[in-house]
Short mmCIF file of C-alpha atoms and ligand atoms in Angstrom, two decimals:
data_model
loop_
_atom_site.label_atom_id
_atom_site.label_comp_id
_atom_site.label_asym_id
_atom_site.label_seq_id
_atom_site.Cartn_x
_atom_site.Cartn_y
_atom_site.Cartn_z
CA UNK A 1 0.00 0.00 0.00
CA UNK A 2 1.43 3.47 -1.17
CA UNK A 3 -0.01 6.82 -1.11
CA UNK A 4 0.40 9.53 -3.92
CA UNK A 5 -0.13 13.48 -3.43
CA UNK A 6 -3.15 14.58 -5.20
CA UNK A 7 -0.80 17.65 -6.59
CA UNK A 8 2.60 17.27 -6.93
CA UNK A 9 2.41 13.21 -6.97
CA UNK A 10 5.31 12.23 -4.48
CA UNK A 11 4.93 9.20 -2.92
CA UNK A 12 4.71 8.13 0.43
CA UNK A 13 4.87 4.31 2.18
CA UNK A 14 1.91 3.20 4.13
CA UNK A 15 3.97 3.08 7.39
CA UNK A 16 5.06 7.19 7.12
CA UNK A 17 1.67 7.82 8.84
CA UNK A 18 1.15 11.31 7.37
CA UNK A 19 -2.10 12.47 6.31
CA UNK A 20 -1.16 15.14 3.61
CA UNK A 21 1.56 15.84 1.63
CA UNK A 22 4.63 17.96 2.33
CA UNK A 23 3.29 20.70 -0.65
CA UNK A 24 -0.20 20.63 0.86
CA UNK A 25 -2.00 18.63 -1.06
CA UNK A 26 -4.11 15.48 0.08
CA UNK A 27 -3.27 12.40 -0.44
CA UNK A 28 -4.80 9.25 -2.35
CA UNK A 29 -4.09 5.71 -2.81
CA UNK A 30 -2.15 4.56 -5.39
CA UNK A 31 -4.05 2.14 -7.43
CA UNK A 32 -4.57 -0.40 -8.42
CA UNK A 33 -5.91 -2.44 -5.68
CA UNK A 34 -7.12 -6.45 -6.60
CA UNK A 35 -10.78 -6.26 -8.09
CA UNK A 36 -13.75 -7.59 -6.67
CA UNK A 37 -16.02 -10.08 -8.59
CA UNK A 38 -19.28 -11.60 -7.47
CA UNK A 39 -17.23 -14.51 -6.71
CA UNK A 40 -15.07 -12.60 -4.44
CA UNK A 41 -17.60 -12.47 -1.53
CA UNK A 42 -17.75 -13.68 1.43
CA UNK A 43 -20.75 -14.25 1.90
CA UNK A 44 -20.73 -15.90 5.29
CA UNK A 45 -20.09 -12.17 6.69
CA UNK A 46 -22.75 -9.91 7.42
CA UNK A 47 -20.95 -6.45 7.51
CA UNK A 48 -19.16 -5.04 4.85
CA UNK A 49 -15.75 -6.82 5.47
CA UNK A 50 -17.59 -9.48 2.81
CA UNK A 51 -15.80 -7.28 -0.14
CA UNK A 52 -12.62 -7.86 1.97
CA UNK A 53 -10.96 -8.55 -1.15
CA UNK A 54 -11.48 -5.03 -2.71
CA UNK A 55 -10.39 -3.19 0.85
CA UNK A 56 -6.99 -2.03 2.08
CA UNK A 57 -6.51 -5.35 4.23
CA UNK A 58 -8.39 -8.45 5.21
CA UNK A 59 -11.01 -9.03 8.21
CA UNK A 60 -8.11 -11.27 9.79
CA UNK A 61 -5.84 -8.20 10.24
CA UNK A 62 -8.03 -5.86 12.35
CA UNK A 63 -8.31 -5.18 15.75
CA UNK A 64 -11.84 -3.64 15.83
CA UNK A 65 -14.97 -4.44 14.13
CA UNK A 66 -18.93 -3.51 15.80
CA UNK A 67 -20.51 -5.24 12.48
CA UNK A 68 -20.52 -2.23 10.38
CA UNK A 69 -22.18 -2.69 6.90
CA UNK A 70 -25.03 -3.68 4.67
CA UNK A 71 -27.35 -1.68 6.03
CA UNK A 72 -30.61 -2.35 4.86
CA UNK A 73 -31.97 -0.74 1.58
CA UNK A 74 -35.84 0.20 2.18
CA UNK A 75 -38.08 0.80 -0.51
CA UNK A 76 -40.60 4.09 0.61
CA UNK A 77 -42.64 6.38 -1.08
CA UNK A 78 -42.07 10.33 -0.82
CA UNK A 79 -45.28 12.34 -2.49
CA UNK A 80 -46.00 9.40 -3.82
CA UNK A 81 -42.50 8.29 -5.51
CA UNK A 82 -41.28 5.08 -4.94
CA UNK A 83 -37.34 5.37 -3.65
CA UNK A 84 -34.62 3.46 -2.81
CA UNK A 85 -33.52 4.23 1.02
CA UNK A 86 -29.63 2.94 2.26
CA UNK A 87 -30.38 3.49 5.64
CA UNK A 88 -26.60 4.34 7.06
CA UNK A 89 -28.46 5.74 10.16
CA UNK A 90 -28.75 2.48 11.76
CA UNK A 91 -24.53 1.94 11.47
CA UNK A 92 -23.37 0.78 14.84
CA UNK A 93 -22.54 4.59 16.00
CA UNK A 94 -25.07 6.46 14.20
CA UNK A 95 -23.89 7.27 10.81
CA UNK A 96 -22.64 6.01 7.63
CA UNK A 97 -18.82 7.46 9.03
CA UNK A 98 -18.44 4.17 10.95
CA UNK A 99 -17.59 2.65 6.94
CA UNK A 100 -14.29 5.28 6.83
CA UNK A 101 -13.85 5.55 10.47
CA UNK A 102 -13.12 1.34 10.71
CA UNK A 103 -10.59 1.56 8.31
CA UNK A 104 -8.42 4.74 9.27
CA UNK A 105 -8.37 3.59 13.18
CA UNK A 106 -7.40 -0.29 11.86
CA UNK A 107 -4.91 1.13 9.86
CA UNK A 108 -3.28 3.26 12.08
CA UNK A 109 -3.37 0.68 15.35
CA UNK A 110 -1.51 -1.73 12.57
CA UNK A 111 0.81 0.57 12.22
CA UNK A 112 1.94 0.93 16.02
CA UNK A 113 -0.35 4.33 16.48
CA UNK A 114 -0.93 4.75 20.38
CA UNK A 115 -3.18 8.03 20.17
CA UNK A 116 -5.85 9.13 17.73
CA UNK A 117 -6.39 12.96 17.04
CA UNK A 118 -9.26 14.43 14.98
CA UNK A 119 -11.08 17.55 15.26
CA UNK A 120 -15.01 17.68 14.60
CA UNK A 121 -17.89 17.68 17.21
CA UNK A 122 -19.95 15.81 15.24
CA UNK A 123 -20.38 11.97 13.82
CA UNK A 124 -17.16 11.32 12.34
CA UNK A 125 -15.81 11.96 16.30
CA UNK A 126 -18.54 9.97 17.17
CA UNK A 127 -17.07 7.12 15.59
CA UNK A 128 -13.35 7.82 15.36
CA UNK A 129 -14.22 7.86 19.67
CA UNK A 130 -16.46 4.19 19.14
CA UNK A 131 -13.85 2.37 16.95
CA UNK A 132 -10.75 3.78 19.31
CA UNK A 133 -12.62 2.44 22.49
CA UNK A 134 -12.33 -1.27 20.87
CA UNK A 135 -9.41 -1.28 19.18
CA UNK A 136 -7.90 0.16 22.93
CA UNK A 137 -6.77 3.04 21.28
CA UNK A 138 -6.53 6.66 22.92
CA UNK A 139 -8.50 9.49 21.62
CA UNK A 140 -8.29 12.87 21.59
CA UNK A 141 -11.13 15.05 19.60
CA UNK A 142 -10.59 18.95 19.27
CA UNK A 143 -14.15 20.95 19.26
CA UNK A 144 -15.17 24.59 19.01
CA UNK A 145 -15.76 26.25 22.68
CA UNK A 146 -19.38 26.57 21.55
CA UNK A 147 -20.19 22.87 21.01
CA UNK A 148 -23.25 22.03 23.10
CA UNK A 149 -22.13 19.52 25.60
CA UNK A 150 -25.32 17.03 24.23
CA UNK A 151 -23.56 16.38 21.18
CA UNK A 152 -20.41 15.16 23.39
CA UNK A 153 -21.82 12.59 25.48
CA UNK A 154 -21.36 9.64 22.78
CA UNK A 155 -17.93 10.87 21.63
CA UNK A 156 -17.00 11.41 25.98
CA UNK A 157 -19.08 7.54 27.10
CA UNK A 158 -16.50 6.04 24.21
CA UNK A 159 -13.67 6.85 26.31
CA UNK A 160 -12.44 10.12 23.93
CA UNK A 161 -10.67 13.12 25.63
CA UNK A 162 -12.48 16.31 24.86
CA UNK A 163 -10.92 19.93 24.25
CA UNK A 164 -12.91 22.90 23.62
CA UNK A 165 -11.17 25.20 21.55
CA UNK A 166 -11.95 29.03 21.23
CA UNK A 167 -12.41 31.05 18.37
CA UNK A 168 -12.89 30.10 14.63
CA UNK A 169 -13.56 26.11 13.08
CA UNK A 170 -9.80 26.68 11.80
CA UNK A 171 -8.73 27.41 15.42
CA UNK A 172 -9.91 23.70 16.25
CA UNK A 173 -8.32 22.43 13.25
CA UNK A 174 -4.65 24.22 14.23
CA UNK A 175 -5.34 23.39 17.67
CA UNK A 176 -5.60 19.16 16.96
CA UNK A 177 -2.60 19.64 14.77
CA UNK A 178 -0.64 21.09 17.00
CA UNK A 179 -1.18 18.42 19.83
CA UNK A 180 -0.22 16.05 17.19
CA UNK A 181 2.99 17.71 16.25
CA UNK A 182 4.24 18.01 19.54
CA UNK A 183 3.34 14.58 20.55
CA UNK A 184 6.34 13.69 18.98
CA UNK A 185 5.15 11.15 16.80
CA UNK A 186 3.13 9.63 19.50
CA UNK A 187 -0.30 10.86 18.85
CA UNK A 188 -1.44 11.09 14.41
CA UNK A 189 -3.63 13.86 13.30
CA UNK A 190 -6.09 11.51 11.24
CA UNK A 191 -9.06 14.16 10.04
CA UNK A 192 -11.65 11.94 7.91
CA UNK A 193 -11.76 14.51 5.08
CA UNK A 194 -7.91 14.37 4.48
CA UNK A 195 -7.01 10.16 5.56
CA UNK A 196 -6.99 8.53 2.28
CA UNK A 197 -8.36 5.25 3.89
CA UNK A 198 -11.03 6.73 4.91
CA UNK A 199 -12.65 6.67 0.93
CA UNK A 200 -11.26 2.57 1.45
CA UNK A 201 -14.41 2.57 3.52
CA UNK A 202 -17.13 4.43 2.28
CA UNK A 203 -16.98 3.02 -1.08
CA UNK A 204 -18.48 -0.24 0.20
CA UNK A 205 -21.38 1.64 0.07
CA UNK A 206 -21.56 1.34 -4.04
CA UNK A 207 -20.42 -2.64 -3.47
CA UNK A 208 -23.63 -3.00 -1.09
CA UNK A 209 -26.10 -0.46 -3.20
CA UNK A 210 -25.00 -3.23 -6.15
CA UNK A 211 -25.36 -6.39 -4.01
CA UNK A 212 -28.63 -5.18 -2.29
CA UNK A 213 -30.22 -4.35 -5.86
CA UNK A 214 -29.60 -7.72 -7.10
CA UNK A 215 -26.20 -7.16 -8.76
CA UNK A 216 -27.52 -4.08 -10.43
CA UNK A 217 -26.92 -0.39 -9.90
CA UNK A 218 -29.87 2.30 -9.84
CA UNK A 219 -30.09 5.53 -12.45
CA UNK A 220 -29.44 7.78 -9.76
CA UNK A 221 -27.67 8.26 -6.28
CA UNK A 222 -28.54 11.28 -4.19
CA UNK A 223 -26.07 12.08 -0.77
CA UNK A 224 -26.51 15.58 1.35
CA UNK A 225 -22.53 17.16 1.05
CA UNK A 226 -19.84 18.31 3.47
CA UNK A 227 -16.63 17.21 2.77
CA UNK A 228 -17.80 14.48 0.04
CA UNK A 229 -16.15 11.30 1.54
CA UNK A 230 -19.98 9.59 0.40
CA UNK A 231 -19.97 10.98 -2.75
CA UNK A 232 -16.54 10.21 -3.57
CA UNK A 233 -16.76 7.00 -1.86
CA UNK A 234 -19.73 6.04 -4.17
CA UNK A 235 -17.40 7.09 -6.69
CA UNK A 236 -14.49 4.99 -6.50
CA UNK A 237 -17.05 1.71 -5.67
CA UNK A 238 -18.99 1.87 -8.68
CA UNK A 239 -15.83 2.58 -10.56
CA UNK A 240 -14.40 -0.81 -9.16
CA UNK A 241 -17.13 -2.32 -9.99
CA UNK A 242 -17.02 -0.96 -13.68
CA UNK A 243 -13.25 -2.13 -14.25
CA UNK A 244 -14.09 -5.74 -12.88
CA UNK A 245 -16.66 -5.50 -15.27
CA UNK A 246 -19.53 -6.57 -12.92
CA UNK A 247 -21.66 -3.40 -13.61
CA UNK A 248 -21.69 -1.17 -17.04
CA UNK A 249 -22.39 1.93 -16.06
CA UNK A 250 -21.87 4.20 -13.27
CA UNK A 251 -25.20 5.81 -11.69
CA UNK A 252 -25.43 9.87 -11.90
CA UNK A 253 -24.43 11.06 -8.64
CA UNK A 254 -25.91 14.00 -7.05
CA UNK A 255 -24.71 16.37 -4.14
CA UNK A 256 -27.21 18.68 -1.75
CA UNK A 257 -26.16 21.34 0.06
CA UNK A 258 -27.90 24.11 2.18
CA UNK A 259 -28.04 26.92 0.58
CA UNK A 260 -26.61 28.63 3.66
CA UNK A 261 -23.20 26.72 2.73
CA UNK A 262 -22.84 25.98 -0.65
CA UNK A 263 -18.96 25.76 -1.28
CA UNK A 264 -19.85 22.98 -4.23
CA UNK A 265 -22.77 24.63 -5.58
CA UNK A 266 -20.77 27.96 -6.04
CA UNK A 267 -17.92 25.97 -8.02
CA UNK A 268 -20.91 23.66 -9.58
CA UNK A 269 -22.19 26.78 -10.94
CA UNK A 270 -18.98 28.64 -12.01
CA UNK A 271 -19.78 31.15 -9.55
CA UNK A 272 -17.09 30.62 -7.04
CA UNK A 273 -16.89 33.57 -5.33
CA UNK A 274 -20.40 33.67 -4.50
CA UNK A 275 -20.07 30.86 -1.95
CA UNK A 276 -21.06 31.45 1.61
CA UNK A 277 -21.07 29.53 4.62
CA UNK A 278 -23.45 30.74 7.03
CA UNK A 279 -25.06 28.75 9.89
CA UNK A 280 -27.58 26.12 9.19
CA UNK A 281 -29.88 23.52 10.76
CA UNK A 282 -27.46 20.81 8.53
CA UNK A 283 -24.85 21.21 10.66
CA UNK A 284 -22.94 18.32 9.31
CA UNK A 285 -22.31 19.97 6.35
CA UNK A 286 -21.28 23.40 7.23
CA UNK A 287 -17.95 23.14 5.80
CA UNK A 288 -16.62 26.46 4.26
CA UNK A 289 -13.71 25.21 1.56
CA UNK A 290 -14.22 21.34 1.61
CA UNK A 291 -10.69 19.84 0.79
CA UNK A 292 -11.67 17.58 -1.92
CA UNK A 293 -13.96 20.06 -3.47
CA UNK A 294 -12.77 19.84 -7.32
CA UNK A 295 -12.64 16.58 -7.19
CA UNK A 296 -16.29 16.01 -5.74
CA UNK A 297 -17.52 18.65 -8.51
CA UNK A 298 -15.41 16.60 -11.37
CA UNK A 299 -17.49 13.16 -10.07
CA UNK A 300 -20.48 15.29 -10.40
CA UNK A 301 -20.18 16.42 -14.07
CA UNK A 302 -18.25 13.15 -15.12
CA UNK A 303 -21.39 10.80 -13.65
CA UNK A 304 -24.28 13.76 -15.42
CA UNK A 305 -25.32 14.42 -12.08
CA UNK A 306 -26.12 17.89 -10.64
CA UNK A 307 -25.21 19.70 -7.14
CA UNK A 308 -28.33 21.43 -5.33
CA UNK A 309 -29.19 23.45 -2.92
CA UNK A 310 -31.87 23.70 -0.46
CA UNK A 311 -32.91 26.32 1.89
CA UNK A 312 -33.60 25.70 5.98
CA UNK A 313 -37.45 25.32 5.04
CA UNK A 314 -37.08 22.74 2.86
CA UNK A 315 -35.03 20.87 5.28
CA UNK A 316 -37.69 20.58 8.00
CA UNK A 317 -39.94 19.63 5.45
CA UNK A 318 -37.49 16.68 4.33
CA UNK A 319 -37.40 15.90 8.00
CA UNK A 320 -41.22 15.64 8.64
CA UNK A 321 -41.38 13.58 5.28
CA UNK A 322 -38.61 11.01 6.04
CA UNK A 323 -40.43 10.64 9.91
CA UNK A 324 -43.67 9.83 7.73
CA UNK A 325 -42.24 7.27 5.83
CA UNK A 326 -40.17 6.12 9.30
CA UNK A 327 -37.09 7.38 8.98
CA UNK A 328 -35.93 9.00 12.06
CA UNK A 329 -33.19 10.83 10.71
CA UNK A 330 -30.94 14.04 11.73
CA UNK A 331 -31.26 17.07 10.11
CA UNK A 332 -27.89 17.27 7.92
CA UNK A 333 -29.60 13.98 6.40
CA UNK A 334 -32.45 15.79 5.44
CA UNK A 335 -31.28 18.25 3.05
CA UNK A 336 -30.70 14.88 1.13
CA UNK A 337 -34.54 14.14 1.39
CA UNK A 338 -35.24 17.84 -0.21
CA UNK A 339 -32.66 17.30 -2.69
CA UNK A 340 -34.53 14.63 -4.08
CA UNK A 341 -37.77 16.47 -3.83
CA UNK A 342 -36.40 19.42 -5.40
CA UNK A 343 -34.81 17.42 -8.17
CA UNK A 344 -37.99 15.64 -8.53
CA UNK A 345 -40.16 18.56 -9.01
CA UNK A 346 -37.94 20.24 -11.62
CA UNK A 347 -37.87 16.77 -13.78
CA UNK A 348 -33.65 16.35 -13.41
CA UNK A 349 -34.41 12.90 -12.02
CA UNK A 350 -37.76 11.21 -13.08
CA UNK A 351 -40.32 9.38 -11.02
CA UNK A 352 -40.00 6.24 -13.35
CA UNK A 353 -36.04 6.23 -12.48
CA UNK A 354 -34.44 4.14 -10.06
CA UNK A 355 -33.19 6.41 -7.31
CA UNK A 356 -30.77 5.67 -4.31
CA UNK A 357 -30.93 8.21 -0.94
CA UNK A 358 -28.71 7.77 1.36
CA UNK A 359 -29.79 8.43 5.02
CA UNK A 360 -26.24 9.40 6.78
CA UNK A 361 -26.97 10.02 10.39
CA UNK A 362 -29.52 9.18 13.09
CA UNK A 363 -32.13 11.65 14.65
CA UNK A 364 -31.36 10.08 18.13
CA UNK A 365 -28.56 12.34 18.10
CA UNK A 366 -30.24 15.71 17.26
CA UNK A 367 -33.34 15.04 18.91
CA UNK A 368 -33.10 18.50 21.39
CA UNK A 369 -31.89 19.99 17.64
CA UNK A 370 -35.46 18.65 16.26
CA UNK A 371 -37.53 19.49 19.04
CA UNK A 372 -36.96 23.22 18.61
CA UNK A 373 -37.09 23.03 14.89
CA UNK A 374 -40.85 21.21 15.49
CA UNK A 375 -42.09 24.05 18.21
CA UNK A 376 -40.53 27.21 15.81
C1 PLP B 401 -20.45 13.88 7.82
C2 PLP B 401 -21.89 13.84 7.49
C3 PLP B 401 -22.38 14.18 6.22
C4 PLP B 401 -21.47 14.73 5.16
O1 PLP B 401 -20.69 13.75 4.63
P1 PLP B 401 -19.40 14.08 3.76
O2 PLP B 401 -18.82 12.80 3.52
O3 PLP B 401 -18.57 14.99 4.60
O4 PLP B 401 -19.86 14.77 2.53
C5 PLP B 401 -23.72 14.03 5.96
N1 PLP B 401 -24.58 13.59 6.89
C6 PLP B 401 -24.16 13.25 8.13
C7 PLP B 401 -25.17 12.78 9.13
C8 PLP B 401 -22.81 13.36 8.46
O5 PLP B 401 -22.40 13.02 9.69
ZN1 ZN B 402 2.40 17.13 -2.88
#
């Protein structure tokens, strides 16, 4: 296993432990990894360690595992048009982030790392806390001084160390790096937008979309954005899938945002400058310059699928619609639920199409969040 710097291309072994690239830029994997056939399964595993084969090391290596994987896909109607739900609220800590998180904290424990750091108050802590606690790993996760302490029970229960870090979201980020730096080695800054592995993970979503639809893929895929590791993920599955020649086409792929922070939009639109990042009930993705940005917006256009927007309104009325249908879902999730509406109504998907959503994160989370949206 190698990694390769998204810009300049310098290589780096999988033992260096360093999550971007001396010029700046991020890193990926460098291909090619061993394809996955049908016959490739193991199908006597229930989580998504079956596709073993197409993943950065086998279920025999790794140190943690909570069963993460093949959540079910649910068939539901919304205003009357029949979708395809992957339900990646029901992963083992509450989102689909457990699929990256299980691979960057195996990795890393294989590779002799004692503590974890990450910054974000949110899921990906969440599970970066869950899969430390079993693989007896320490964590430490960096959040801004504002965080509400409800959101940091889960991420404090696992076992995680929590700082609270004034001033901006790139005060956080300096902040975790920093602790990792002068650890000496000891403790690896391992942020879940930058760690190549953690893409190694969520692409097992396109390998389970494809299993789950009886070895076929659907005309569209719809995922709410922040830093793109789903869309991406998706990405790099179904493009697996497409060189082992199991599929023969890769589904459009679509990204929502909030109109409140629209980073991909703006660039989606050629209107760069006019992005803005302002607070919004999708707190999940309120990410102001996502890393992998270009890339995600390249996907887009390369699959003919479109970025949207969606404004607060439309994401309590995603929420109300997904609890109809029985989805208890978090907010962030439902700007994916109005995307699809949205896209709906203005005939870029069609009713007659077959159409993924994926549901990231669990309402149990955000129910205080969802309570006040439901009395306003
Ligand atoms: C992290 C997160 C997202 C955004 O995912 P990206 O991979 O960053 O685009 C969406 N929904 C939920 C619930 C999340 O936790
Ligand atoms: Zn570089």
């Amino acid at each position: 296993m190698k990694f390769v710097c998204s810009v300049c291309g310098k290589t780096y072994g999988a033992d260096e432990l360093v999550i971007s690239c001396s010029c700046g830029g991020y890193l990926k994997l460098a291909f090619p990894f061993q394809t996955l056939k049908k016959k490739d399964i193991v199908t006597s595993d229930h989580s998504l360690w079956r596709y073993e084969k197409a993943l950065p090391f086998p279920k025999s290596e790794i140190f943690a595992s909570l069963g993460e994987g093949m959540t079910p896909l649910v068939q539901a109607k919304l205003n009357g048009v029949s979708l395809l739900f992957k339900t990646d609220y029901v992963m083992p800590t509450g989102s689909f982030k457990d699929r990256g998180a299980v691979m960057v904290i195996n990795y890393l424990k294989k590779h002799g790392a004692a503590r974890i750091v990450n910054d974000s108050s949110g899921n990906a802590a969440a599970s970066y806390a869950g899969y430390c606690a079993v693989a007896e790993l320490a964590c430490d996760i960096f959040v801004p001084a504002d965080t509400s302490d409800g959101k940091l029970t889960q991420i404090e229960m696992y076992g995680a160390r929590v700082t609270k870090v004034p001033g901006t979201r790139d005060d956080v980020t300096i902040a975790a790096k920093k602790a990792a730096e002068e650890s000496k080695g000891t403790a690896i800054y391992a942020n879940h937008s930058w760690h190549p592995l953690f893409l190694q993970g969520t692409k097992t979503l396109a390998y389970e979309i494809w299993e789950q639809m009886g070895w076929d893929v659907p005309d569209n895929v719809i995922v709410p954005f922040g830093g793109g590791s789903s869309l991406i993920g998706l990405y790099y599955g179904f493009s697996e899938l497409l060189s082992a020649g199991e599929i023969t086409n890769i589904p459009r792929l679509y990204a929502i945002q909030s109109q409140n922070c629209n980073p991909l939009y703006a660039i989606y639109i050629g209107k760069e400058d006019s992005a803005q990042c302002l607070p919004t009930l999708a707190e999940g993705l309120a990410l102001a310059k996502p890393v992998k940005r270009y890339e995600a917006c390249d996907i887009v256009r390369k699959t003919k699928g479109a970025v949207e927007v969606v404004s607060e309104e439309e994401i309590v009325t995603g929420l109300r619609l997904a609890a109809k249908v029985g989805f208890y879902v978090e907010p962030t999730t439902a700007v994916a639920i109005a995307g699809t509406i949205r896209l709906l109504q203005n005939k870029v998907i069609q009713a007659d199409e077959k159409t993924v959503v994926l549901l990231t994160g669990s309402g149990l989370k955000a129910t205080d969040k969802i309570a006040s949206v439901m009395k306003s």
